[in-house]
Amino acid sequence: MVSAPATAAGALAGGALAVAAWHIGPAATWLPGLRTAYFPGLDGRGSPGRVALTFDDGPDPLSTPHFLRALEALSVRATFFVLGSRLERAPEVGRRMVAAGHELAVHGWEHDRPWLPRPGRDAAELARAAAAVQRITGQRPLWYRPPYGILTGGRWAAARRTGLRPVLWSAWGRDWTASATPDGVVAEAASRLGPGGTLLLHDSDAYAAPGAWRVTLAALPHLVAYCRGLGLEVGRLADHGHPGGGVPYGFPGPTG
């Protein structure tokens, strides 16, 4: 006969495992092969005649204006996934981005890793970041990309509740590393980027190797030329014919 304490301990252990699975399970979508095969919306797949150009981790009053000038010279509009805390510290840069025709999306409030379940805090911080974008720029954000591309259960639920569509990327340039070079960024991006893809770059080195943004800036014209050489138009996610990420593993929708 199983004792009551043993039964209670088993129930608690089972509950803890269920919470862990709910929290960590969706984060498996970080794996590119899994996204490409099963979640093309989350992978950033859109119209086959286009590439969506996206930047993370800004705005940065030092580096972001350089990207705005370069994009203007290239006649390209992009989507910038901004951190709410950084936008509040540099609101004039955010307004300049929108005035130039770029799209602002949400990268979170801070750039942290979600090691432990915290659904209440996730919901509050994501709503705060989305509200900051709308208040400062007058533009309602559509998209959410979590820091490090880690979509936990709590962050997925927070995005749905906030009305944001999760999207990660189809290709990146690995431009945040100390060893990155402009040629290497172009080669890395080109190895996975194709029709309908979404490219991840960074307009700030706040969470990258010092000065990494200069490498990205130098690579940018070559990346745009590469895409145009394939007959692909480079632009914003909003123009990409992209529905946003689906819900993995039967993950539940918002409850309120």
CSV table of C-alpha atoms in Angstrom, one decimal:
chain,number,residue,atom,x,y,z
A,1,MET,CA,0.0,0.0,0.0
A,2,VAL,CA,1.4,3.4,-1.0
A,3,SER,CA,1.4,5.9,1.8
A,4,ALA,CA,-0.3,9.3,1.5
A,5,PRO,CA,3.1,11.2,1.8
A,6,ALA,CA,4.5,9.1,-1.1
A,7,THR,CA,1.4,9.8,-3.2
A,8,ALA,CA,1.7,13.5,-2.5
A,9,ALA,CA,5.4,13.5,-3.3
A,10,GLY,CA,4.7,11.7,-6.6
A,11,ALA,CA,1.9,14.2,-7.5
A,12,LEU,CA,4.3,17.1,-6.8
A,13,ALA,CA,7.0,15.6,-8.9
A,14,GLY,CA,4.6,15.0,-11.7
A,15,GLY,CA,3.4,18.5,-11.5
A,16,ALA,CA,6.9,19.9,-11.5
A,17,LEU,CA,7.7,17.8,-14.6
A,18,ALA,CA,4.6,19.1,-16.4
A,19,VAL,CA,5.5,22.7,-15.6
A,20,ALA,CA,9.1,22.1,-16.8
A,21,ALA,CA,7.8,20.6,-20.1
A,22,TRP,CA,5.4,23.5,-20.6
A,23,HIS,CA,8.2,25.9,-20.0
A,24,ILE,CA,11.0,24.3,-22.0
A,25,GLY,CA,9.2,22.3,-24.7
A,26,PRO,CA,8.4,25.1,-27.1
A,27,ALA,CA,12.1,26.3,-26.8
A,28,ALA,CA,13.0,23.4,-29.0
A,29,THR,CA,11.9,25.6,-31.9
A,30,TRP,CA,15.3,27.3,-31.6
A,31,LEU,CA,16.6,24.3,-33.7
A,32,PRO,CA,16.7,25.5,-37.3
A,33,GLY,CA,15.8,22.1,-38.8
A,34,LEU,CA,12.8,21.7,-36.6
A,35,ARG,CA,11.5,25.2,-37.5
A,36,THR,CA,12.0,24.8,-41.2
A,37,ALA,CA,10.3,21.4,-41.3
A,38,TYR,CA,7.3,22.0,-39.0
A,39,PHE,CA,7.0,25.7,-38.3
A,40,PRO,CA,7.7,27.7,-41.4
A,41,GLY,CA,5.9,30.8,-40.0
A,42,LEU,CA,8.2,30.8,-37.0
A,43,ASP,CA,11.1,30.3,-39.3
A,44,GLY,CA,10.2,33.6,-41.0
A,45,ARG,CA,9.1,32.1,-44.3
A,46,GLY,CA,7.2,34.6,-46.4
A,47,SER,CA,6.6,35.5,-50.1
A,48,PRO,CA,9.1,33.7,-52.3
A,49,GLY,CA,10.1,36.9,-54.1
A,50,ARG,CA,11.2,38.6,-50.9
A,51,VAL,CA,13.7,38.5,-48.1
A,52,ALA,CA,12.8,40.1,-44.7
A,53,LEU,CA,15.7,42.0,-43.2
A,54,THR,CA,15.6,42.2,-39.4
A,55,PHE,CA,17.9,43.6,-36.7
A,56,ASP,CA,18.1,42.8,-33.0
A,57,ASP,CA,19.2,44.4,-29.7
A,58,GLY,CA,18.7,48.2,-30.4
A,59,PRO,CA,18.1,50.9,-30.5
A,60,ASP,CA,21.6,52.1,-29.9
A,61,PRO,CA,22.3,55.9,-30.2
A,62,LEU,CA,25.9,55.1,-31.3
A,63,SER,CA,25.4,52.4,-33.9
A,64,THR,CA,21.8,52.4,-35.1
A,65,PRO,CA,22.0,55.8,-36.9
A,66,HIS,CA,24.8,54.4,-39.1
A,67,PHE,CA,22.4,51.6,-40.1
A,68,LEU,CA,19.7,54.0,-40.8
A,69,ARG,CA,21.9,56.0,-43.2
A,70,ALA,CA,23.2,52.8,-44.9
A,71,LEU,CA,19.7,51.5,-45.4
A,72,GLU,CA,18.6,54.9,-46.8
A,73,ALA,CA,21.4,54.7,-49.3
A,74,LEU,CA,20.4,51.2,-50.3
A,75,SER,CA,16.7,52.2,-50.5
A,76,VAL,CA,15.8,49.4,-48.1
A,77,ARG,CA,13.4,49.3,-45.2
A,78,ALA,CA,13.9,46.8,-42.4
A,79,THR,CA,12.3,45.5,-39.2
A,80,PHE,CA,14.1,46.3,-36.0
A,81,PHE,CA,13.4,44.1,-32.9
A,82,VAL,CA,14.0,46.5,-30.1
A,83,LEU,CA,14.3,46.1,-26.3
A,84,GLY,CA,11.9,48.2,-24.4
A,85,SER,CA,14.4,49.3,-21.8
A,86,ARG,CA,16.8,50.6,-24.6
A,87,LEU,CA,14.0,52.3,-26.5
A,88,GLU,CA,13.0,54.2,-23.4
A,89,ARG,CA,16.6,55.4,-23.0
A,90,ALA,CA,16.9,56.4,-26.7
A,91,PRO,CA,13.3,57.4,-27.8
A,92,GLU,CA,14.5,59.8,-30.4
A,93,VAL,CA,16.3,57.0,-32.2
A,94,GLY,CA,13.1,54.9,-32.2
A,95,ARG,CA,11.2,57.8,-33.7
A,96,ARG,CA,13.8,58.4,-36.3
A,97,MET,CA,13.6,54.7,-37.3
A,98,VAL,CA,9.8,54.9,-37.9
A,99,ALA,CA,10.1,58.2,-39.6
A,100,ALA,CA,12.5,56.6,-42.1
A,101,GLY,CA,9.9,53.9,-42.9
A,102,HIS,CA,11.3,51.1,-40.8
A,103,GLU,CA,9.2,48.8,-38.7
A,104,LEU,CA,9.7,48.4,-34.9
A,105,ALA,CA,9.0,45.0,-33.3
A,106,VAL,CA,9.5,43.7,-29.8
A,107,HIS,CA,12.6,41.8,-28.6
A,108,GLY,CA,11.6,42.0,-24.9
A,109,TRP,CA,12.1,44.4,-22.1
A,110,GLU,CA,15.6,43.2,-21.2
A,111,HIS,CA,17.9,40.8,-23.0
A,112,ASP,CA,17.8,37.9,-20.5
A,113,ARG,CA,17.7,34.1,-20.6
A,114,PRO,CA,14.5,32.4,-19.3
A,115,TRP,CA,16.0,29.7,-17.1
A,116,LEU,CA,13.1,29.5,-14.8
A,117,PRO,CA,9.3,29.6,-15.4
A,118,ARG,CA,7.9,33.1,-14.7
A,119,PRO,CA,4.8,33.5,-16.8
A,120,GLY,CA,3.5,36.5,-14.9
A,121,ARG,CA,6.7,38.4,-15.3
A,122,ASP,CA,6.9,37.4,-18.9
A,123,ALA,CA,3.5,38.8,-19.6
A,124,ALA,CA,4.1,42.1,-17.8
A,125,GLU,CA,7.4,42.8,-19.4
A,126,LEU,CA,6.3,42.0,-22.9
A,127,ALA,CA,3.2,44.1,-22.5
A,128,ARG,CA,5.4,46.9,-21.2
A,129,ALA,CA,7.8,46.7,-24.1
A,130,ALA,CA,5.0,46.7,-26.7
A,131,ALA,CA,3.4,49.7,-25.0
A,132,ALA,CA,6.7,51.5,-25.1
A,133,VAL,CA,7.0,51.0,-28.8
A,134,GLN,CA,3.4,52.3,-29.4
A,135,ARG,CA,3.7,55.2,-27.0
A,136,ILE,CA,7.1,56.5,-28.3
A,137,THR,CA,6.7,55.9,-32.0
A,138,GLY,CA,2.9,55.8,-32.5
A,139,GLN,CA,3.4,52.4,-34.3
A,140,ARG,CA,1.7,49.3,-32.9
A,141,PRO,CA,4.2,46.4,-33.0
A,142,LEU,CA,3.2,43.2,-34.7
A,143,TRP,CA,6.1,40.8,-34.1
A,144,TYR,CA,8.0,39.3,-31.2
A,145,ARG,CA,11.4,37.7,-31.2
A,146,PRO,CA,12.6,36.7,-27.7
A,147,PRO,CA,16.3,37.2,-26.7
A,148,TYR,CA,18.5,34.3,-27.9
A,149,GLY,CA,15.5,33.0,-29.9
A,150,ILE,CA,14.3,31.0,-26.8
A,151,LEU,CA,10.5,30.8,-26.9
A,152,THR,CA,9.4,29.3,-23.6
A,153,GLY,CA,5.8,28.5,-22.7
A,154,GLY,CA,5.5,31.6,-20.7
A,155,ARG,CA,6.9,33.8,-23.4
A,156,TRP,CA,4.7,32.2,-26.1
A,157,ALA,CA,1.6,32.8,-23.9
A,158,ALA,CA,2.7,36.4,-23.2
A,159,ALA,CA,3.1,37.1,-26.9
A,160,ARG,CA,-0.3,35.7,-27.7
A,161,ARG,CA,-1.9,37.7,-24.9
A,162,THR,CA,-0.2,40.9,-26.1
A,163,GLY,CA,-1.3,40.3,-29.7
A,164,LEU,CA,2.3,39.8,-31.0
A,165,ARG,CA,3.2,37.2,-33.6
A,166,PRO,CA,6.4,35.2,-32.8
A,167,VAL,CA,9.0,35.0,-35.5
A,168,LEU,CA,12.6,33.9,-35.3
A,169,TRP,CA,14.7,33.7,-38.5
A,170,SER,CA,15.6,31.6,-41.5
A,171,ALA,CA,19.3,32.7,-41.6
A,172,TRP,CA,21.7,34.7,-39.6
A,173,GLY,CA,25.1,36.2,-40.2
A,174,ARG,CA,26.7,35.2,-36.8
A,175,ASP,CA,27.7,38.8,-36.7
A,176,TRP,CA,27.8,39.1,-32.9
A,177,THR,CA,31.1,37.1,-32.5
A,178,ALA,CA,34.5,38.5,-32.0
A,179,SER,CA,35.8,36.6,-35.0
A,180,ALA,CA,33.2,37.9,-37.4
A,181,THR,CA,34.3,39.5,-40.7
A,182,PRO,CA,32.2,41.1,-43.4
A,183,ASP,CA,33.0,38.3,-45.8
A,184,GLY,CA,32.2,35.7,-43.2
A,185,VAL,CA,28.8,37.4,-42.3
A,186,VAL,CA,27.8,37.4,-46.0
A,187,ALA,CA,28.9,33.7,-46.4
A,188,GLU,CA,27.1,32.6,-43.3
A,189,ALA,CA,23.9,34.3,-44.3
A,190,ALA,CA,24.0,33.1,-47.9
A,191,SER,CA,24.5,29.5,-46.8
A,192,ARG,CA,20.9,29.4,-45.5
A,193,LEU,CA,19.1,32.4,-47.0
A,194,GLY,CA,16.8,32.0,-49.9
A,195,PRO,CA,13.5,33.0,-51.4
A,196,GLY,CA,11.0,34.0,-48.7
A,197,GLY,CA,13.6,33.9,-45.9
A,198,THR,CA,14.1,36.2,-42.9
A,199,LEU,CA,17.6,37.3,-42.1
A,200,LEU,CA,18.8,38.1,-38.6
A,201,LEU,CA,21.5,40.7,-38.0
A,202,HIS,CA,22.3,43.1,-35.2
A,203,ASP,CA,22.5,46.9,-35.1
A,204,SER,CA,24.1,47.0,-31.7
A,205,ASP,CA,26.9,45.3,-29.9
A,206,ALA,CA,25.2,45.7,-26.5
A,207,TYR,CA,25.1,41.9,-26.2
A,208,ALA,CA,27.8,41.1,-28.7
A,209,ALA,CA,31.6,41.4,-29.1
A,210,PRO,CA,32.7,45.1,-28.8
A,211,GLY,CA,32.5,46.7,-32.2
A,212,ALA,CA,30.7,43.8,-33.9
A,213,TRP,CA,28.2,46.2,-35.3
A,214,ARG,CA,30.8,47.7,-37.6
A,215,VAL,CA,31.3,44.3,-39.2
A,216,THR,CA,27.6,44.0,-39.8
A,217,LEU,CA,27.5,47.5,-41.3
A,218,ALA,CA,30.3,46.7,-43.7
A,219,ALA,CA,28.5,43.5,-44.7
A,220,LEU,CA,25.1,45.0,-45.2
A,221,PRO,CA,25.5,46.4,-48.8
A,222,HIS,CA,26.9,43.0,-49.9
A,223,LEU,CA,24.1,41.1,-48.4
A,224,VAL,CA,21.5,43.4,-50.1
A,225,ALA,CA,23.3,43.0,-53.4
A,226,TYR,CA,23.4,39.2,-52.9
A,227,CYS,CA,19.6,39.1,-52.4
A,228,ARG,CA,18.9,41.4,-55.3
A,229,GLY,CA,21.2,39.3,-57.5
A,230,LEU,CA,18.8,36.4,-56.8
A,231,GLY,CA,15.9,38.6,-57.9
A,232,LEU,CA,14.7,39.0,-54.3
A,233,GLU,CA,13.3,42.2,-52.9
A,234,VAL,CA,14.6,43.1,-49.4
A,235,GLY,CA,12.3,44.7,-47.0
A,236,ARG,CA,10.3,44.6,-43.8
A,237,LEU,CA,8.5,41.7,-42.2
A,238,ALA,CA,5.2,43.7,-42.5
A,239,ASP,CA,5.6,43.5,-46.3
A,240,HIS,CA,6.7,39.9,-46.3
A,241,GLY,CA,3.4,38.0,-46.6
A,242,HIS,CA,4.3,36.4,-43.3
A,243,PRO,CA,1.6,35.1,-40.9
A,244,GLY,CA,3.8,34.8,-37.8
A,245,GLY,CA,4.7,31.7,-35.9
A,246,GLY,CA,2.3,28.8,-35.2
A,247,VAL,CA,1.8,27.2,-31.8
A,248,PRO,CA,4.0,24.1,-31.3
A,249,TYR,CA,3.3,20.9,-29.4
A,250,GLY,CA,-0.4,21.7,-28.9
A,251,PHE,CA,0.6,24.7,-26.8
A,252,PRO,CA,-2.5,26.3,-25.4
A,253,GLY,CA,-3.8,29.7,-26.4
A,254,PRO,CA,-4.3,32.6,-24.0
A,255,THR,CA,-6.8,32.1,-21.2
A,256,GLY,CA,-7.8,35.7,-20.8
